[in-house]
PDB file of C-alpha atoms and ligand atoms in Angstrom:
ATOM      1  CA  MET A  46      -2.255  -4.951  15.246  1.00  0.00           C
ATOM      2  CA  LYS A  47      -5.714  -5.490  16.153  1.00  0.00           C
ATOM      3  CA  ASN A  48      -7.477  -7.920  14.527  1.00  0.00           C
ATOM      4  CA  ILE A  49      -9.293  -6.696  12.075  1.00  0.00           C
ATOM      5  CA  ILE A  50     -13.109  -7.994  10.486  1.00  0.00           C
ATOM      6  CA  LEU A  51     -13.962  -6.491   7.143  1.00  0.00           C
ATOM      7  CA  ILE A  52     -17.941  -6.137   6.398  1.00  0.00           C
ATOM      8  CA  ALA A  53     -19.514  -4.732   3.372  1.00  0.00           C
ATOM      9  CA  ALA A  54     -21.300  -5.748   0.006  1.00  0.00           C
ATOM     10  CA  PRO A  55     -20.137  -7.728  -2.737  1.00  0.00           C
ATOM     11  CA  SER A  56     -17.421  -5.754  -4.652  1.00  0.00           C
ATOM     12  CA  ALA A  57     -17.995  -2.787  -2.082  1.00  0.00           C
ATOM     13  CA  GLY A  58     -14.078  -2.661  -2.261  1.00  0.00           C
ATOM     14  CA  LYS A  59     -12.713  -4.808   0.868  1.00  0.00           C
ATOM     15  CA  GLY A  60      -9.918  -7.066  -1.342  1.00  0.00           C
ATOM     16  CA  THR A  61      -8.666  -3.269  -2.376  1.00  0.00           C
ATOM     17  CA  GLU A  62      -8.842  -2.078   1.294  1.00  0.00           C
ATOM     18  CA  ALA A  63      -7.321  -5.415   2.708  1.00  0.00           C
ATOM     19  CA  ALA A  64      -4.406  -5.462   0.383  1.00  0.00           C
ATOM     20  CA  LEU A  65      -3.099  -1.459   1.200  1.00  0.00           C
ATOM     21  CA  LEU A  66      -4.080  -2.679   4.908  1.00  0.00           C
ATOM     22  CA  LYS A  67      -1.528  -5.712   4.357  1.00  0.00           C
ATOM     23  CA  GLU A  68       1.259  -3.398   2.675  1.00  0.00           C
ATOM     24  CA  GLU A  69       0.720  -0.854   5.157  1.00  0.00           C
ATOM     25  CA  TYR A  70       0.995  -2.542   9.003  1.00  0.00           C
ATOM     26  CA  GLY A  71       2.372  -6.139   7.683  1.00  0.00           C
ATOM     27  CA  ILE A  72      -0.460  -8.753   8.794  1.00  0.00           C
ATOM     28  CA  PRO A  73      -2.069 -11.127   6.526  1.00  0.00           C
ATOM     29  CA  HIS A  74      -5.275 -10.464   4.680  1.00  0.00           C
ATOM     30  CA  ILE A  75      -7.204 -13.293   5.050  1.00  0.00           C
ATOM     31  CA  SER A  76      -9.708 -13.760   2.350  1.00  0.00           C
ATOM     32  CA  THR A  77     -12.107 -16.896   2.119  1.00  0.00           C
ATOM     33  CA  GLY A  78     -13.383 -16.199  -0.925  1.00  0.00           C
ATOM     34  CA  ASP A  79      -9.742 -16.255  -2.349  1.00  0.00           C
ATOM     35  CA  ILE A  80      -9.222 -19.443  -0.449  1.00  0.00           C
ATOM     36  CA  LEU A  81     -11.988 -21.288  -1.729  1.00  0.00           C
ATOM     37  CA  ARG A  82     -11.432 -20.092  -5.125  1.00  0.00           C
ATOM     38  CA  GLU A  83      -8.113 -21.654  -5.064  1.00  0.00           C
ATOM     39  CA  LYS A  84      -9.617 -25.063  -3.784  1.00  0.00           C
ATOM     40  CA  ALA A  85     -12.194 -24.921  -6.340  1.00  0.00           C
ATOM     41  CA  LYS A  86      -9.573 -25.304  -8.876  1.00  0.00           C
ATOM     42  CA  GLU A  87      -8.899 -29.080  -7.713  1.00  0.00           C
ATOM     43  CA  ASP A  88     -10.164 -31.803  -9.409  1.00  0.00           C
ATOM     44  CA  SER A  89     -12.232 -33.917  -7.061  1.00  0.00           C
ATOM     45  CA  GLN A  90     -15.931 -33.887  -6.029  1.00  0.00           C
ATOM     46  CA  LEU A  91     -14.967 -31.087  -2.633  1.00  0.00           C
ATOM     47  CA  GLY A  92     -13.381 -28.701  -5.936  1.00  0.00           C
ATOM     48  CA  ARG A  93     -16.765 -29.386  -7.981  1.00  0.00           C
ATOM     49  CA  ASP A  94     -18.531 -28.959  -5.322  1.00  0.00           C
ATOM     50  CA  ILE A  95     -17.180 -25.418  -4.167  1.00  0.00           C
ATOM     51  CA  LYS A  96     -17.006 -23.971  -7.294  1.00  0.00           C
ATOM     52  CA  TYR A  97     -20.834 -24.855  -8.165  1.00  0.00           C
ATOM     53  CA  LYS A  98     -21.529 -22.592  -5.056  1.00  0.00           C
ATOM     54  CA  ILE A  99     -18.907 -20.098  -5.801  1.00  0.00           C
ATOM     55  CA  ASP A 100     -20.723 -19.412  -9.469  1.00  0.00           C
ATOM     56  CA  ASN A 101     -23.799 -19.431  -7.892  1.00  0.00           C
ATOM     57  CA  GLY A 102     -23.222 -17.125  -4.907  1.00  0.00           C
ATOM     58  CA  ILE A 103     -23.706 -19.837  -2.496  1.00  0.00           C
ATOM     59  CA  PHE A 104     -22.435 -20.690   0.552  1.00  0.00           C
ATOM     60  CA  VAL A 105     -20.225 -23.006   0.879  1.00  0.00           C
ATOM     61  CA  SER A 106     -21.028 -25.267   4.262  1.00  0.00           C
ATOM     62  CA  ASP A 107     -20.171 -23.610   7.707  1.00  0.00           C
ATOM     63  CA  ASP A 108     -17.727 -26.729   9.005  1.00  0.00           C
ATOM     64  CA  LEU A 109     -15.840 -25.983   5.930  1.00  0.00           C
ATOM     65  CA  ILE A 110     -15.368 -22.672   6.452  1.00  0.00           C
ATOM     66  CA  ILE A 111     -14.768 -23.166   9.753  1.00  0.00           C
ATOM     67  CA  GLU A 112     -11.954 -25.530   9.511  1.00  0.00           C
ATOM     68  CA  ILE A 113     -10.478 -23.176   6.813  1.00  0.00           C
ATOM     69  CA  LEU A 114     -10.589 -20.300   8.987  1.00  0.00           C
ATOM     70  CA  LYS A 115      -9.629 -21.932  12.011  1.00  0.00           C
ATOM     71  CA  SER A 116      -6.505 -23.041  10.699  1.00  0.00           C
ATOM     72  CA  ARG A 117      -5.744 -20.312   8.981  1.00  0.00           C
ATOM     73  CA  ILE A 118      -5.391 -18.202  12.092  1.00  0.00           C
ATOM     74  CA  GLN A 119      -3.004 -20.375  13.920  1.00  0.00           C
ATOM     75  CA  GLN A 120      -0.393 -20.023  11.164  1.00  0.00           C
ATOM     76  CA  GLU A 121       2.556 -17.762  12.727  1.00  0.00           C
ATOM     77  CA  ASP A 122       2.000 -15.032  10.323  1.00  0.00           C
ATOM     78  CA  CYS A 123      -1.461 -13.972  12.084  1.00  0.00           C
ATOM     79  CA  ASN A 124       0.318 -13.701  15.640  1.00  0.00           C
ATOM     80  CA  ASN A 125       0.635  -9.953  15.488  1.00  0.00           C
ATOM     81  CA  GLY A 126      -2.820  -9.508  13.816  1.00  0.00           C
ATOM     82  CA  TYR A 127      -5.146 -10.188  10.543  1.00  0.00           C
ATOM     83  CA  ILE A 128      -7.858  -8.879   7.946  1.00  0.00           C
ATOM     84  CA  LEU A 129     -10.352 -11.036   7.391  1.00  0.00           C
ATOM     85  CA  ASP A 130     -12.149 -10.671   4.124  1.00  0.00           C
ATOM     86  CA  GLY A 131     -15.385 -12.996   4.178  1.00  0.00           C
ATOM     87  CA  PHE A 132     -15.386 -14.118   7.134  1.00  0.00           C
ATOM     88  CA  PRO A 133     -17.771 -14.537   9.256  1.00  0.00           C
ATOM     89  CA  ARG A 134     -20.363 -14.122   6.705  1.00  0.00           C
ATOM     90  CA  ASP A 135     -23.662 -14.320   8.859  1.00  0.00           C
ATOM     91  CA  VAL A 136     -24.428 -14.539  12.881  1.00  0.00           C
ATOM     92  CA  LYS A 137     -23.694 -18.397  12.972  1.00  0.00           C
ATOM     93  CA  GLN A 138     -20.264 -17.969  11.670  1.00  0.00           C
ATOM     94  CA  ALA A 139     -19.590 -15.156  13.890  1.00  0.00           C
ATOM     95  CA  GLU A 140     -20.815 -17.055  16.934  1.00  0.00           C
ATOM     96  CA  GLU A 141     -18.697 -19.864  16.090  1.00  0.00           C
ATOM     97  CA  TYR A 142     -15.659 -17.645  15.416  1.00  0.00           C
ATOM     98  CA  LYS A 143     -16.406 -16.241  18.990  1.00  0.00           C
ATOM     99  CA  LYS A 144     -15.602 -20.081  20.165  1.00  0.00           C
ATOM    100  CA  ILE A 145     -12.499 -20.427  18.088  1.00  0.00           C
ATOM    101  CA  LEU A 146     -11.031 -17.075  19.319  1.00  0.00           C
ATOM    102  CA  ASP A 147     -11.936 -17.769  22.799  1.00  0.00           C
ATOM    103  CA  GLU A 148     -10.152 -21.675  22.520  1.00  0.00           C
ATOM    104  CA  LEU A 149      -7.116 -19.669  21.313  1.00  0.00           C
ATOM    105  CA  GLY A 150      -6.971 -16.886  23.390  1.00  0.00           C
ATOM    106  CA  LYS A 151      -7.358 -14.062  20.589  1.00  0.00           C
ATOM    107  CA  ASP A 152      -9.407 -11.036  20.424  1.00  0.00           C
ATOM    108  CA  ILE A 153     -12.010 -10.229  18.043  1.00  0.00           C
ATOM    109  CA  GLY A 154     -10.547  -6.763  17.364  1.00  0.00           C
ATOM    110  CA  ILE A 155     -12.610  -4.362  15.773  1.00  0.00           C
ATOM    111  CA  VAL A 156     -15.094  -4.522  12.407  1.00  0.00           C
ATOM    112  CA  LEU A 157     -14.931  -1.982   9.961  1.00  0.00           C
ATOM    113  CA  VAL A 158     -18.070  -1.689   7.700  1.00  0.00           C
ATOM    114  CA  ILE A 159     -17.498  -0.330   4.349  1.00  0.00           C
ATOM    115  CA  ASP A 160     -20.817   1.549   2.999  1.00  0.00           C
ATOM    116  CA  VAL A 161     -21.347   1.548  -0.338  1.00  0.00           C
ATOM    117  CA  SER A 162     -24.557   2.263  -2.811  1.00  0.00           C
ATOM    118  CA  LEU A 163     -26.038  -0.846  -4.991  1.00  0.00           C
ATOM    119  CA  GLU A 164     -25.260   1.190  -7.974  1.00  0.00           C
ATOM    120  CA  THR A 165     -21.176   1.978  -6.772  1.00  0.00           C
ATOM    121  CA  ALA A 166     -21.288  -1.824  -5.781  1.00  0.00           C
ATOM    122  CA  LEU A 167     -22.762  -2.679  -9.661  1.00  0.00           C
ATOM    123  CA  LYS A 168     -20.299  -0.503 -11.335  1.00  0.00           C
ATOM    124  CA  ARG A 169     -17.299  -1.989  -9.622  1.00  0.00           C
ATOM    125  CA  ILE A 170     -18.392  -5.156 -10.315  1.00  0.00           C
ATOM    126  CA  LEU A 171     -18.397  -4.675 -13.960  1.00  0.00           C
ATOM    127  CA  GLY A 172     -15.188  -3.724 -14.355  1.00  0.00           C
ATOM    128  CA  ARG A 173     -13.651  -5.752 -11.986  1.00  0.00           C
ATOM    129  CA  VAL A 174     -10.325  -7.852 -13.388  1.00  0.00           C
ATOM    130  CA  VAL A 175      -7.974  -9.972 -10.940  1.00  0.00           C
ATOM    131  CA  CYS A 176      -4.863 -11.167 -11.534  1.00  0.00           C
ATOM    132  CA  PRO A 177      -5.087 -15.090 -11.564  1.00  0.00           C
ATOM    133  CA  LYS A 178      -1.146 -15.349 -10.348  1.00  0.00           C
ATOM    134  CA  CYS A 179      -1.163 -12.519  -7.284  1.00  0.00           C
ATOM    135  CA  LYS A 180      -4.738 -12.150  -6.657  1.00  0.00           C
ATOM    136  CA  LYS A 181      -4.354  -8.227  -7.582  1.00  0.00           C
ATOM    137  CA  VAL A 182      -7.263  -6.600  -8.138  1.00  0.00           C
ATOM    138  CA  TYR A 183      -7.619  -4.162 -10.671  1.00  0.00           C
ATOM    139  CA  ASN A 184     -10.564  -2.229 -12.036  1.00  0.00           C
ATOM    140  CA  THR A 185     -11.310  -0.601 -15.673  1.00  0.00           C
ATOM    141  CA  ASN A 186     -13.968   1.293 -14.130  1.00  0.00           C
ATOM    142  CA  THR A 187     -12.031   3.099 -11.581  1.00  0.00           C
ATOM    143  CA  GLU A 188      -9.285   5.804 -12.946  1.00  0.00           C
ATOM    144  CA  ASP A 189      -6.852   5.002  -9.647  1.00  0.00           C
ATOM    145  CA  ILE A 190      -6.721   1.300 -10.440  1.00  0.00           C
ATOM    146  CA  LYS A 191      -7.025   0.238 -14.050  1.00  0.00           C
ATOM    147  CA  PRO A 192      -4.099  -1.891 -15.210  1.00  0.00           C
ATOM    148  CA  LYS A 193      -1.281   0.340 -16.805  1.00  0.00           C
ATOM    149  CA  ILE A 194      -1.570  -2.152 -19.764  1.00  0.00           C
ATOM    150  CA  ASP A 195      -5.171  -2.840 -20.637  1.00  0.00           C
ATOM    151  CA  GLY A 196      -5.940  -6.661 -19.938  1.00  0.00           C
ATOM    152  CA  MET A 197      -2.480  -7.352 -18.032  1.00  0.00           C
ATOM    153  CA  CYS A 198      -1.140  -7.294 -14.424  1.00  0.00           C
ATOM    154  CA  ASP A 199       1.385  -4.445 -13.648  1.00  0.00           C
ATOM    155  CA  ASP A 200       3.392  -6.625 -11.516  1.00  0.00           C
ATOM    156  CA  CYS A 201       3.135 -10.822 -13.238  1.00  0.00           C
ATOM    157  CA  LYS A 202       2.645  -9.435 -16.709  1.00  0.00           C
ATOM    158  CA  ILE A 203      -0.061 -12.122 -17.220  1.00  0.00           C
ATOM    159  CA  GLU A 204      -3.943 -11.761 -18.168  1.00  0.00           C
ATOM    160  CA  LEU A 205      -6.242 -10.345 -16.027  1.00  0.00           C
ATOM    161  CA  VAL A 206      -9.397 -12.502 -15.634  1.00  0.00           C
ATOM    162  CA  LYS A 207     -12.977 -12.133 -14.417  1.00  0.00           C
ATOM    163  CA  ARG A 208     -14.642 -13.390 -11.342  1.00  0.00           C
ATOM    164  CA  SER A 209     -16.923 -16.525 -12.867  1.00  0.00           C
ATOM    165  CA  ASP A 210     -19.524 -14.766 -10.327  1.00  0.00           C
ATOM    166  CA  ASP A 211     -18.938 -11.471 -11.541  1.00  0.00           C
ATOM    167  CA  SER A 212     -21.794 -10.947 -13.936  1.00  0.00           C
ATOM    168  CA  GLU A 213     -24.897  -8.478 -13.083  1.00  0.00           C
ATOM    169  CA  GLN A 214     -26.858 -11.701 -12.150  1.00  0.00           C
ATOM    170  CA  THR A 215     -25.377 -13.201  -9.982  1.00  0.00           C
ATOM    171  CA  TYR A 216     -24.026  -9.863  -8.174  1.00  0.00           C
ATOM    172  CA  MET A 217     -28.124  -9.632  -7.587  1.00  0.00           C
ATOM    173  CA  SER A 218     -28.043 -12.833  -5.728  1.00  0.00           C
ATOM    174  CA  ARG A 219     -25.053 -12.488  -3.857  1.00  0.00           C
ATOM    175  CA  TYR A 220     -26.640  -8.650  -3.219  1.00  0.00           C
ATOM    176  CA  ASN A 221     -29.482 -10.107  -1.339  1.00  0.00           C
ATOM    177  CA  THR A 222     -27.427 -12.474   0.131  1.00  0.00           C
ATOM    178  CA  TYR A 223     -25.577 -10.121   1.697  1.00  0.00           C
ATOM    179  CA  ILE A 224     -28.613  -7.843   2.831  1.00  0.00           C
ATOM    180  CA  GLU A 225     -30.318 -11.385   4.084  1.00  0.00           C
ATOM    181  CA  LYS A 226     -27.525 -12.504   6.168  1.00  0.00           C
ATOM    182  CA  THR A 227     -24.390 -10.649   6.409  1.00  0.00           C
ATOM    183  CA  TYR A 228     -26.033  -7.500   7.061  1.00  0.00           C
ATOM    184  CA  PRO A 229     -27.502  -8.234  10.831  1.00  0.00           C
ATOM    185  CA  LEU A 230     -23.920  -9.193  11.311  1.00  0.00           C
ATOM    186  CA  ILE A 231     -23.059  -5.367  11.878  1.00  0.00           C
ATOM    187  CA  GLU A 232     -26.202  -4.778  14.732  1.00  0.00           C
ATOM    188  CA  TYR A 233     -24.559  -8.124  16.306  1.00  0.00           C
ATOM    189  CA  TYR A 234     -20.816  -6.572  16.632  1.00  0.00           C
ATOM    190  CA  GLU A 235     -22.714  -3.028  16.968  1.00  0.00           C
ATOM    191  CA  LYS A 236     -23.778  -4.199  20.698  1.00  0.00           C
ATOM    192  CA  GLN A 237     -20.033  -5.135  21.221  1.00  0.00           C
ATOM    193  CA  ASN A 238     -19.383  -1.793  20.436  1.00  0.00           C
ATOM    194  CA  ILE A 239     -16.621  -2.536  17.528  1.00  0.00           C
ATOM    195  CA  VAL A 240     -18.311  -1.245  14.841  1.00  0.00           C
ATOM    196  CA  TYR A 241     -16.696   1.855  12.713  1.00  0.00           C
ATOM    197  CA  HIS A 242     -18.602   2.806   9.561  1.00  0.00           C
ATOM    198  CA  ILE A 243     -16.653   4.178   6.406  1.00  0.00           C
ATOM    199  CA  ASP A 244     -18.141   5.892   3.372  1.00  0.00           C
ATOM    200  CA  GLY A 245     -16.308   3.445   0.441  1.00  0.00           C
ATOM    201  CA  ASN A 246     -18.541   5.488  -2.087  1.00  0.00           C
ATOM    202  CA  VAL A 247     -16.037   7.938  -3.212  1.00  0.00           C
ATOM    203  CA  SER A 248     -12.442   6.448  -3.852  1.00  0.00           C
ATOM    204  CA  ILE A 249     -10.129   4.181  -2.693  1.00  0.00           C
ATOM    205  CA  ASP A 250      -7.940   7.125  -1.092  1.00  0.00           C
ATOM    206  CA  TYR A 251     -10.860   8.167   0.794  1.00  0.00           C
ATOM    207  CA  THR A 252     -11.613   5.217   2.200  1.00  0.00           C
ATOM    208  CA  HIS A 253      -8.485   4.210   3.201  1.00  0.00           C
ATOM    209  CA  ASN A 254      -7.855   7.653   5.037  1.00  0.00           C
ATOM    210  CA  GLN A 255     -10.941   6.579   7.298  1.00  0.00           C
ATOM    211  CA  VAL A 256      -9.803   3.499   7.567  1.00  0.00           C
ATOM    212  CA  LYS A 257      -6.002   4.735   8.863  1.00  0.00           C
ATOM    213  CA  LYS A 258      -7.542   7.390  11.153  1.00  0.00           C
ATOM    214  CA  ILE A 259      -9.767   4.651  13.100  1.00  0.00           C
ATOM    215  CA  LEU A 260      -6.255   2.298  13.343  1.00  0.00           C
ATOM    216  CA  GLY A 261      -4.615   5.344  14.446  1.00  0.00           C
ATOM    217  CA  ASP A 262      -6.842   6.344  17.025  1.00  0.00           C
ATOM    218  CA  LYS A 263      -7.218   2.690  18.406  1.00  0.00           C
ATOM    219  CA  ASN A 264      -3.661   2.258  18.656  1.00  0.00           C
ATOM    220  CA  ASP A 265      -2.880   5.153  20.102  1.00  0.00           C
TER     221      ASP A 265
HETATM  222  P1  AMP B 299     -16.230 -13.062  -1.994  1.00  0.00           P
HETATM  223  O1  AMP B 299     -14.928 -13.537  -2.651  1.00  0.00           O
HETATM  224  O2  AMP B 299     -15.673 -13.085  -0.078  1.00  0.00           O
HETATM  225  O3  AMP B 299     -16.894 -12.804  -2.695  1.00  0.00           O
HETATM  226  O4  AMP B 299     -16.687 -15.050  -2.134  1.00  0.00           O
HETATM  227  C1  AMP B 299     -16.918 -16.005  -3.122  1.00  0.00           C
HETATM  228  C2  AMP B 299     -17.642 -17.244  -2.768  1.00  0.00           C
HETATM  229  O5  AMP B 299     -16.639 -18.065  -1.690  1.00  0.00           O
HETATM  230  C3  AMP B 299     -19.294 -16.230  -1.975  1.00  0.00           C
HETATM  231  O6  AMP B 299     -19.950 -16.635  -2.980  1.00  0.00           O
HETATM  232  C4  AMP B 299     -19.622 -17.948  -1.392  1.00  0.00           C
HETATM  233  O7  AMP B 299     -19.770 -18.967  -2.402  1.00  0.00           O
HETATM  234  C5  AMP B 299     -17.905 -18.295  -0.643  1.00  0.00           C
HETATM  235  N1  AMP B 299     -17.643 -18.105   0.328  1.00  0.00           N
HETATM  236  C6  AMP B 299     -16.835 -16.748   0.969  1.00  0.00           C
HETATM  237  N2  AMP B 299     -16.464 -16.993   1.842  1.00  0.00           N
HETATM  238  C7  AMP B 299     -17.515 -17.446   2.715  1.00  0.00           C
HETATM  239  C8  AMP B 299     -17.986 -18.024   3.989  1.00  0.00           C
HETATM  240  N3  AMP B 299     -17.454 -17.330   4.924  1.00  0.00           N
HETATM  241  N4  AMP B 299     -19.111 -18.964   4.129  1.00  0.00           N
HETATM  242  C9  AMP B 299     -19.406 -19.371   3.402  1.00  0.00           C
HETATM  243  N5  AMP B 299     -19.101 -19.385   1.908  1.00  0.00           N
HETATM  244  C10 AMP B 299     -18.158 -18.533   1.458  1.00  0.00           C
END
């Protein structure tokens, strides 16, 4: 299986698609946001610093994120491929990532860009709720991923929570950061001929079917 980099605006559905890919192909979903949200719970200066940055949509330092990423992709479960969600976040991180891959003898793989309109992304962000235990993402504004019981995880049976950065105001700042910093990454990878665009505006199934077609073609 190829290594996969998922790129999309915040709340476009990266996490949902990554979870489906993980289940179907048995490769790990590495969300730098999830890893950082765990670290933000620590009662330490670093934990508080990370929490402040997440709550305000500010990037954490490249040194920290590169260290986290480098150690994560060396774990055994990454040997047959992995899905990156939230990294690289800008061209500088992509250049650092390339150095790590060369050092570890790993392949860049492919880049999947999930395109959604700002309107779709905003609608999704306002309905998004997450299980604090298994991290499964639900959406009260999207029929096919509503929790069966309002406000409760289908699997863990515990209360779903809203991410602290999922307000309309923080969203606009995160979205602008995406356009300014992350969007140029697409062009960076297009020059390497490894980018595939997916229309993420329709539904979860529609997005996933497009992804499966691409992965099928690439692995034939
Ligand atoms: P996400 O869950 O991907 O939306 O990430 C949530 C927050 O975590 C971001 O707004 C940043 O504060 C931080 N973060 C996640 N990934 C990165 C990264 N690759 N570089 C810097 N900060 C990140």
